[in-house]
mmCIF file with all atom_site columns, C-alpha atoms in Angstrom:
data_model
loop_
_atom_site.group_PDB
_atom_site.id
_atom_site.type_symbol
_atom_site.label_atom_id
_atom_site.label_alt_id
_atom_site.label_comp_id
_atom_site.label_asym_id
_atom_site.label_entity_id
_atom_site.label_seq_id
_atom_site.pdbx_PDB_ins_code
_atom_site.Cartn_x
_atom_site.Cartn_y
_atom_site.Cartn_z
_atom_site.occupancy
_atom_site.B_iso_or_equiv
_atom_site.pdbx_formal_charge
_atom_site.auth_seq_id
_atom_site.auth_comp_id
_atom_site.auth_asym_id
_atom_site.auth_atom_id
_atom_site.pdbx_PDB_model_num
ATOM 1   C CA . ILE J 1 1   ? 65.271 -118.238 119.395 1.00 0.00 ? 5   ILE J CA 1
ATOM 2   C CA . SER J 1 2   ? 64.625 -114.556 120.025 1.00 0.00 ? 6   SER J CA 1
ATOM 3   C CA . ALA J 1 3   ? 60.923 -115.034 119.283 1.00 0.00 ? 7   ALA J CA 1
ATOM 4   C CA . GLN J 1 4   ? 60.769 -117.892 121.803 1.00 0.00 ? 8   GLN J CA 1
ATOM 5   C CA . ARG J 1 5   ? 62.583 -115.785 124.416 1.00 0.00 ? 9   ARG J CA 1
ATOM 6   C CA . MET J 1 6   ? 60.164 -112.923 123.809 1.00 0.00 ? 10  MET J CA 1
ATOM 7   C CA . LEU J 1 7   ? 57.193 -115.247 124.205 1.00 0.00 ? 11  LEU J CA 1
ATOM 8   C CA . SER J 1 8   ? 58.575 -116.741 127.442 1.00 0.00 ? 12  SER J CA 1
ATOM 9   C CA . ALA J 1 9   ? 59.179 -113.271 128.866 1.00 0.00 ? 13  ALA J CA 1
ATOM 10  C CA . ALA J 1 10  ? 55.674 -112.177 127.816 1.00 0.00 ? 14  ALA J CA 1
ATOM 11  C CA . GLU J 1 11  ? 54.055 -115.189 129.468 1.00 0.00 ? 15  GLU J CA 1
ATOM 12  C CA . SER J 1 12  ? 55.988 -114.730 132.706 1.00 0.00 ? 16  SER J CA 1
ATOM 13  C CA . GLY J 1 13  ? 55.273 -110.991 132.851 1.00 0.00 ? 17  GLY J CA 1
ATOM 14  C CA . ASP J 1 14  ? 58.950 -110.097 132.449 1.00 0.00 ? 18  ASP J CA 1
ATOM 15  C CA . LEU J 1 15  ? 58.605 -108.430 129.059 1.00 0.00 ? 19  LEU J CA 1
ATOM 16  C CA . LYS J 1 16  ? 58.931 -104.657 129.076 1.00 0.00 ? 20  LYS J CA 1
ATOM 17  C CA . ALA J 1 17  ? 57.422 -102.394 126.444 1.00 0.00 ? 21  ALA J CA 1
ATOM 18  C CA . SER J 1 18  ? 59.338 -99.232  125.650 1.00 0.00 ? 22  SER J CA 1
ATOM 19  C CA . GLY J 1 19  ? 57.459 -96.608  123.693 1.00 0.00 ? 23  GLY J CA 1
ATOM 20  C CA . ARG J 1 20  ? 59.106 -94.851  120.771 1.00 0.00 ? 24  ARG J CA 1
ATOM 21  C CA . LEU J 1 21  ? 57.729 -92.717  118.011 1.00 0.00 ? 25  LEU J CA 1
ATOM 22  C CA . SER J 1 22  ? 56.903 -95.046  115.120 1.00 0.00 ? 26  SER J CA 1
ATOM 23  C CA . ARG J 1 23  ? 55.393 -94.704  111.663 1.00 0.00 ? 27  ARG J CA 1
ATOM 24  C CA . THR J 1 24  ? 52.777 -97.068  110.278 1.00 0.00 ? 28  THR J CA 1
ATOM 25  C CA . LEU J 1 25  ? 54.096 -97.387  106.739 1.00 0.00 ? 29  LEU J CA 1
ATOM 26  C CA . ASP J 1 26  ? 57.648 -97.952  107.969 1.00 0.00 ? 30  ASP J CA 1
ATOM 27  C CA . LEU J 1 27  ? 56.412 -100.838 110.114 1.00 0.00 ? 31  LEU J CA 1
ATOM 28  C CA . LEU J 1 28  ? 54.415 -102.342 107.235 1.00 0.00 ? 32  LEU J CA 1
ATOM 29  C CA . THR J 1 29  ? 57.308 -102.010 104.802 1.00 0.00 ? 33  THR J CA 1
ATOM 30  C CA . GLY J 1 30  ? 59.628 -103.687 107.294 1.00 0.00 ? 34  GLY J CA 1
ATOM 31  C CA . ALA J 1 31  ? 57.210 -106.579 107.728 1.00 0.00 ? 35  ALA J CA 1
ATOM 32  C CA . LEU J 1 32  ? 57.036 -107.113 103.968 1.00 0.00 ? 36  LEU J CA 1
ATOM 33  C CA . HIS J 1 33  ? 60.782 -106.884 103.437 1.00 0.00 ? 37  HIS J CA 1
ATOM 34  C CA . GLN J 1 34  ? 61.337 -109.549 106.058 1.00 0.00 ? 38  GLN J CA 1
ATOM 35  C CA . PHE J 1 35  ? 59.677 -112.085 103.746 1.00 0.00 ? 39  PHE J CA 1
ATOM 36  C CA . HIS J 1 36  ? 61.200 -111.034 100.400 1.00 0.00 ? 40  HIS J CA 1
ATOM 37  C CA . GLY J 1 37  ? 63.261 -113.954 99.189  1.00 0.00 ? 41  GLY J CA 1
ATOM 38  C CA . ASP J 1 38  ? 61.716 -116.246 101.801 1.00 0.00 ? 42  ASP J CA 1
ATOM 39  C CA . GLY J 1 39  ? 60.451 -119.560 100.446 1.00 0.00 ? 43  GLY J CA 1
ATOM 40  C CA . LEU J 1 40  ? 57.142 -118.940 102.188 1.00 0.00 ? 44  LEU J CA 1
ATOM 41  C CA . ALA J 1 41  ? 56.471 -115.994 99.866  1.00 0.00 ? 45  ALA J CA 1
ATOM 42  C CA . ARG J 1 42  ? 57.511 -117.782 96.662  1.00 0.00 ? 46  ARG J CA 1
ATOM 43  C CA . GLY J 1 43  ? 54.775 -117.487 94.035  1.00 0.00 ? 47  GLY J CA 1
ATOM 44  C CA . LYS J 1 44  ? 52.716 -115.105 96.165  1.00 0.00 ? 48  LYS J CA 1
ATOM 45  C CA . SER J 1 45  ? 52.366 -111.348 96.133  1.00 0.00 ? 49  SER J CA 1
ATOM 46  C CA . MET J 1 46  ? 52.719 -109.102 99.159  1.00 0.00 ? 50  MET J CA 1
ATOM 47  C CA . VAL J 1 47  ? 51.503 -105.537 98.909  1.00 0.00 ? 51  VAL J CA 1
ATOM 48  C CA . ILE J 1 48  ? 50.665 -102.550 101.042 1.00 0.00 ? 52  ILE J CA 1
ATOM 49  C CA . ASP J 1 49  ? 47.137 -101.387 100.311 1.00 0.00 ? 53  ASP J CA 1
ATOM 50  C CA . ALA J 1 50  ? 47.098 -98.140  98.325  1.00 0.00 ? 54  ALA J CA 1
ATOM 51  C CA . SER J 1 51  ? 44.731 -96.630  100.917 1.00 0.00 ? 55  SER J CA 1
ATOM 52  C CA . ALA J 1 52  ? 47.102 -97.363  103.843 1.00 0.00 ? 56  ALA J CA 1
ATOM 53  C CA . GLN J 1 53  ? 47.643 -94.237  105.920 1.00 0.00 ? 57  GLN J CA 1
ATOM 54  C CA . GLN J 1 54  ? 50.946 -92.942  107.215 1.00 0.00 ? 58  GLN J CA 1
ATOM 55  C CA . MET J 1 55  ? 50.567 -92.084  110.894 1.00 0.00 ? 59  MET J CA 1
ATOM 56  C CA . GLU J 1 56  ? 52.954 -91.447  113.722 1.00 0.00 ? 60  GLU J CA 1
ATOM 57  C CA . PHE J 1 57  ? 52.230 -92.986  117.097 1.00 0.00 ? 61  PHE J CA 1
ATOM 58  C CA . VAL J 1 58  ? 54.091 -94.167  120.182 1.00 0.00 ? 62  VAL J CA 1
ATOM 59  C CA . THR J 1 59  ? 54.561 -97.908  120.544 1.00 0.00 ? 63  THR J CA 1
ATOM 60  C CA . ASP J 1 60  ? 57.236 -100.498 121.123 1.00 0.00 ? 64  ASP J CA 1
ATOM 61  C CA . PRO J 1 61  ? 58.364 -101.099 117.525 1.00 0.00 ? 65  PRO J CA 1
ATOM 62  C CA . VAL J 1 62  ? 60.199 -104.330 118.372 1.00 0.00 ? 66  VAL J CA 1
ATOM 63  C CA . LEU J 1 63  ? 57.068 -105.888 119.879 1.00 0.00 ? 67  LEU J CA 1
ATOM 64  C CA . LEU J 1 64  ? 54.832 -104.555 117.122 1.00 0.00 ? 68  LEU J CA 1
ATOM 65  C CA . ARG J 1 65  ? 57.200 -105.894 114.447 1.00 0.00 ? 69  ARG J CA 1
ATOM 66  C CA . ARG J 1 66  ? 56.899 -109.340 116.070 1.00 0.00 ? 70  ARG J CA 1
ATOM 67  C CA . VAL J 1 67  ? 53.093 -109.101 115.871 1.00 0.00 ? 71  VAL J CA 1
ATOM 68  C CA . LEU J 1 68  ? 53.129 -107.968 112.240 1.00 0.00 ? 72  LEU J CA 1
ATOM 69  C CA . THR J 1 69  ? 55.683 -110.640 111.299 1.00 0.00 ? 73  THR J CA 1
ATOM 70  C CA . ASN J 1 70  ? 53.474 -113.362 112.776 1.00 0.00 ? 74  ASN J CA 1
ATOM 71  C CA . LEU J 1 71  ? 50.408 -111.983 110.995 1.00 0.00 ? 75  LEU J CA 1
ATOM 72  C CA . VAL J 1 72  ? 52.160 -111.889 107.620 1.00 0.00 ? 76  VAL J CA 1
ATOM 73  C CA . LYS J 1 73  ? 53.689 -115.338 108.121 1.00 0.00 ? 77  LYS J CA 1
ATOM 74  C CA . ASN J 1 74  ? 50.272 -116.830 108.927 1.00 0.00 ? 78  ASN J CA 1
ATOM 75  C CA . ALA J 1 75  ? 48.697 -115.149 105.906 1.00 0.00 ? 79  ALA J CA 1
ATOM 76  C CA . LEU J 1 76  ? 51.449 -116.425 103.609 1.00 0.00 ? 80  LEU J CA 1
ATOM 77  C CA . GLU J 1 77  ? 51.139 -119.955 104.991 1.00 0.00 ? 81  GLU J CA 1
ATOM 78  C CA . ALA J 1 78  ? 47.380 -119.914 104.421 1.00 0.00 ? 82  ALA J CA 1
ATOM 79  C CA . GLU J 1 79  ? 47.595 -118.590 100.877 1.00 0.00 ? 83  GLU J CA 1
ATOM 80  C CA . GLN J 1 80  ? 48.011 -120.600 97.709  1.00 0.00 ? 84  GLN J CA 1
ATOM 81  C CA . ALA J 1 81  ? 50.523 -119.815 94.974  1.00 0.00 ? 85  ALA J CA 1
ATOM 82  C CA . GLY J 1 82  ? 49.279 -116.881 92.934  1.00 0.00 ? 86  GLY J CA 1
ATOM 83  C CA . GLY J 1 83  ? 47.507 -115.341 95.935  1.00 0.00 ? 87  GLY J CA 1
ATOM 84  C CA . THR J 1 84  ? 48.094 -111.921 97.440  1.00 0.00 ? 88  THR J CA 1
ATOM 85  C CA . VAL J 1 85  ? 48.653 -110.884 101.050 1.00 0.00 ? 89  VAL J CA 1
ATOM 86  C CA . THR J 1 86  ? 47.668 -107.251 101.614 1.00 0.00 ? 90  THR J CA 1
ATOM 87  C CA . LEU J 1 87  ? 48.777 -105.085 104.531 1.00 0.00 ? 91  LEU J CA 1
ATOM 88  C CA . GLY J 1 88  ? 47.077 -101.895 105.603 1.00 0.00 ? 92  GLY J CA 1
ATOM 89  C CA . ALA J 1 89  ? 46.961 -99.192  108.248 1.00 0.00 ? 93  ALA J CA 1
ATOM 90  C CA . HIS J 1 90  ? 44.264 -96.687  109.081 1.00 0.00 ? 94  HIS J CA 1
ATOM 91  C CA . ALA J 1 91  ? 43.144 -94.340  111.823 1.00 0.00 ? 95  ALA J CA 1
ATOM 92  C CA . ASP J 1 92  ? 40.235 -95.344  114.028 1.00 0.00 ? 96  ASP J CA 1
ATOM 93  C CA . GLY J 1 93  ? 39.359 -92.514  116.376 1.00 0.00 ? 97  GLY J CA 1
ATOM 94  C CA . ASP J 1 94  ? 42.145 -92.301  118.947 1.00 0.00 ? 98  ASP J CA 1
ATOM 95  C CA . ALA J 1 95  ? 43.798 -95.475  117.687 1.00 0.00 ? 99  ALA J CA 1
ATOM 96  C CA . VAL J 1 96  ? 45.747 -96.911  114.784 1.00 0.00 ? 100 VAL J CA 1
ATOM 97  C CA . CYS J 1 97  ? 44.738 -100.184 113.132 1.00 0.00 ? 101 CYS J CA 1
ATOM 98  C CA . PHE J 1 98  ? 46.915 -102.542 111.142 1.00 0.00 ? 102 PHE J CA 1
ATOM 99  C CA . THR J 1 99  ? 45.309 -105.113 108.879 1.00 0.00 ? 103 THR J CA 1
ATOM 100 C CA . VAL J 1 100 ? 46.622 -108.219 107.153 1.00 0.00 ? 104 VAL J CA 1
ATOM 101 C CA . HIS J 1 101 ? 44.374 -109.825 104.544 1.00 0.00 ? 105 HIS J CA 1
ATOM 102 C CA . ASN J 1 102 ? 44.541 -112.928 102.399 1.00 0.00 ? 106 ASN J CA 1
ATOM 103 C CA . PRO J 1 103 ? 41.850 -114.503 100.194 1.00 0.00 ? 107 PRO J CA 1
ATOM 104 C CA . ALA J 1 104 ? 41.835 -117.886 101.999 1.00 0.00 ? 108 ALA J CA 1
ATOM 105 C CA . VAL J 1 105 ? 39.024 -118.721 104.426 1.00 0.00 ? 109 VAL J CA 1
ATOM 106 C CA . MET J 1 106 ? 39.516 -120.508 107.733 1.00 0.00 ? 110 MET J CA 1
ATOM 107 C CA . PRO J 1 107 ? 37.141 -123.318 108.665 1.00 0.00 ? 111 PRO J CA 1
ATOM 108 C CA . VAL J 1 108 ? 34.880 -122.432 111.615 1.00 0.00 ? 112 VAL J CA 1
ATOM 109 C CA . ILE J 1 109 ? 36.502 -125.109 113.805 1.00 0.00 ? 113 ILE J CA 1
ATOM 110 C CA . VAL J 1 110 ? 39.870 -123.413 113.285 1.00 0.00 ? 114 VAL J CA 1
ATOM 111 C CA . GLN J 1 111 ? 38.429 -119.965 113.996 1.00 0.00 ? 115 GLN J CA 1
ATOM 112 C CA . ARG J 1 112 ? 37.138 -121.143 117.392 1.00 0.00 ? 116 ARG J CA 1
ATOM 113 C CA . GLN J 1 113 ? 40.569 -122.344 118.543 1.00 0.00 ? 117 GLN J CA 1
ATOM 114 C CA . LEU J 1 114 ? 42.758 -119.806 116.821 1.00 0.00 ? 118 LEU J CA 1
ATOM 115 C CA . PHE J 1 115 ? 44.214 -117.975 119.832 1.00 0.00 ? 119 PHE J CA 1
ATOM 116 C CA . MET J 1 116 ? 44.796 -121.057 122.006 1.00 0.00 ? 120 MET J CA 1
ATOM 117 C CA . ARG J 1 117 ? 48.407 -121.766 122.920 1.00 0.00 ? 121 ARG J CA 1
ATOM 118 C CA . SER J 1 118 ? 49.845 -124.561 120.775 1.00 0.00 ? 122 SER J CA 1
ATOM 119 C CA . PHE J 1 119 ? 46.798 -124.838 118.502 1.00 0.00 ? 123 PHE J CA 1
ATOM 120 C CA . SER J 1 120 ? 48.009 -125.355 114.944 1.00 0.00 ? 124 SER J CA 1
ATOM 121 C CA . THR J 1 121 ? 46.810 -126.699 111.645 1.00 0.00 ? 125 THR J CA 1
ATOM 122 C CA . LYS J 1 122 ? 50.469 -126.965 110.575 1.00 0.00 ? 126 LYS J CA 1
ATOM 123 C CA . GLY J 1 123 ? 51.620 -129.823 112.842 1.00 0.00 ? 127 GLY J CA 1
ATOM 124 C CA . ALA J 1 124 ? 53.575 -130.421 116.027 1.00 0.00 ? 128 ALA J CA 1
ATOM 125 C CA . GLY J 1 125 ? 55.796 -127.714 117.445 1.00 0.00 ? 129 GLY J CA 1
ATOM 126 C CA . ARG J 1 126 ? 53.692 -124.915 116.007 1.00 0.00 ? 130 ARG J CA 1
ATOM 127 C CA . GLY J 1 127 ? 50.727 -122.882 117.215 1.00 0.00 ? 131 GLY J CA 1
ATOM 128 C CA . LEU J 1 128 ? 52.359 -119.975 118.999 1.00 0.00 ? 132 LEU J CA 1
ATOM 129 C CA . GLY J 1 129 ? 51.880 -117.291 116.320 1.00 0.00 ? 133 GLY J CA 1
ATOM 130 C CA . THR J 1 130 ? 48.288 -116.186 116.891 1.00 0.00 ? 134 THR J CA 1
ATOM 131 C CA . TYR J 1 131 ? 48.619 -116.896 120.608 1.00 0.00 ? 135 TYR J CA 1
ATOM 132 C CA . SER J 1 132 ? 51.618 -114.531 120.826 1.00 0.00 ? 136 SER J CA 1
ATOM 133 C CA . ILE J 1 133 ? 49.901 -111.938 118.633 1.00 0.00 ? 137 ILE J CA 1
ATOM 134 C CA . ARG J 1 134 ? 47.091 -111.657 121.163 1.00 0.00 ? 138 ARG J CA 1
ATOM 135 C CA . LEU J 1 135 ? 49.342 -111.893 124.237 1.00 0.00 ? 139 LEU J CA 1
ATOM 136 C CA . ILE J 1 136 ? 51.776 -109.192 123.118 1.00 0.00 ? 140 ILE J CA 1
ATOM 137 C CA . SER J 1 137 ? 49.089 -106.933 121.658 1.00 0.00 ? 141 SER J CA 1
ATOM 138 C CA . GLU J 1 138 ? 46.723 -107.012 124.610 1.00 0.00 ? 142 GLU J CA 1
ATOM 139 C CA . LYS J 1 139 ? 49.082 -107.347 127.575 1.00 0.00 ? 143 LYS J CA 1
ATOM 140 C CA . TYR J 1 140 ? 51.990 -105.169 126.459 1.00 0.00 ? 144 TYR J CA 1
ATOM 141 C CA . LEU J 1 141 ? 50.823 -102.839 123.682 1.00 0.00 ? 145 LEU J CA 1
ATOM 142 C CA . ARG J 1 142 ? 47.330 -102.142 125.134 1.00 0.00 ? 146 ARG J CA 1
ATOM 143 C CA . GLY J 1 143 ? 45.812 -103.301 121.855 1.00 0.00 ? 147 GLY J CA 1
ATOM 144 C CA . ARG J 1 144 ? 43.002 -105.498 120.615 1.00 0.00 ? 148 ARG J CA 1
ATOM 145 C CA . VAL J 1 145 ? 43.126 -108.309 118.082 1.00 0.00 ? 149 VAL J CA 1
ATOM 146 C CA . SER J 1 146 ? 40.218 -109.379 115.898 1.00 0.00 ? 150 SER J CA 1
ATOM 147 C CA . PHE J 1 147 ? 39.625 -111.174 112.635 1.00 0.00 ? 151 PHE J CA 1
ATOM 148 C CA . THR J 1 148 ? 36.983 -111.971 110.071 1.00 0.00 ? 152 THR J CA 1
ATOM 149 C CA . SER J 1 149 ? 37.042 -114.952 107.760 1.00 0.00 ? 153 SER J CA 1
ATOM 150 C CA . ARG J 1 150 ? 34.237 -115.222 105.219 1.00 0.00 ? 154 ARG J CA 1
ATOM 151 C CA . GLN J 1 151 ? 33.842 -117.047 101.939 1.00 0.00 ? 155 GLN J CA 1
ATOM 152 C CA . ASP J 1 152 ? 33.198 -113.886 99.917  1.00 0.00 ? 156 ASP J CA 1
ATOM 153 C CA . GLU J 1 153 ? 35.862 -111.756 101.629 1.00 0.00 ? 157 GLU J CA 1
ATOM 154 C CA . GLY J 1 154 ? 38.768 -113.962 102.697 1.00 0.00 ? 158 GLY J CA 1
ATOM 155 C CA . THR J 1 155 ? 40.479 -113.516 106.040 1.00 0.00 ? 159 THR J CA 1
ATOM 156 C CA . THR J 1 156 ? 41.467 -110.206 107.602 1.00 0.00 ? 160 THR J CA 1
ATOM 157 C CA . PHE J 1 157 ? 43.245 -109.808 110.910 1.00 0.00 ? 161 PHE J CA 1
ATOM 158 C CA . THR J 1 158 ? 43.072 -106.401 112.567 1.00 0.00 ? 162 THR J CA 1
ATOM 159 C CA . VAL J 1 159 ? 45.238 -105.200 115.443 1.00 0.00 ? 163 VAL J CA 1
ATOM 160 C CA . ARG J 1 160 ? 44.159 -101.941 117.032 1.00 0.00 ? 164 ARG J CA 1
ATOM 161 C CA . TYR J 1 161 ? 46.482 -99.878  119.223 1.00 0.00 ? 165 TYR J CA 1
ATOM 162 C CA . PRO J 1 162 ? 46.198 -96.593  121.096 1.00 0.00 ? 166 PRO J CA 1
ATOM 163 C CA . LEU J 1 163 ? 48.186 -93.683  119.722 1.00 0.00 ? 167 LEU J CA 1
ATOM 164 C CA . ALA J 1 164 ? 50.505 -93.972  122.758 1.00 0.00 ? 168 ALA J CA 1
ATOM 165 C CA . ILE J 1 165 ? 51.264 -96.970  124.990 1.00 0.00 ? 169 ILE J CA 1
#
């Protein structure tokens, strides 16, 4: 319900971002812990990449947690039992980047429609996750969302944010 309220407020322009000092690894750890014990993660591994960097930056941690939660949820849904979802964080000039990777590859037709509202490969009543990731990241956190999905590499989503919103 809170996610739906947040999305409605974001779409109407009523959502407010409030910047607070945040730490990358704390945000990643929180995103992983949210899925421990969740049936979606059963039989799958979730890890933080050993090269993930700890950085402090100013963002709205509530909004960023929503983005990371949606990214991890999508990666877990796409992955088969025995697969691994890997989270990362690194500096990129005057920005911080978060990454979420899984070995599965998205068909090109899915890639082309990925950020459309209500587009889903999971059935009716779905399709707001990647849409909200882009909306919240770009409109409220001054970020950018991108992804790659290749046969030899799997799928990696990257969200890039300035060091201060």
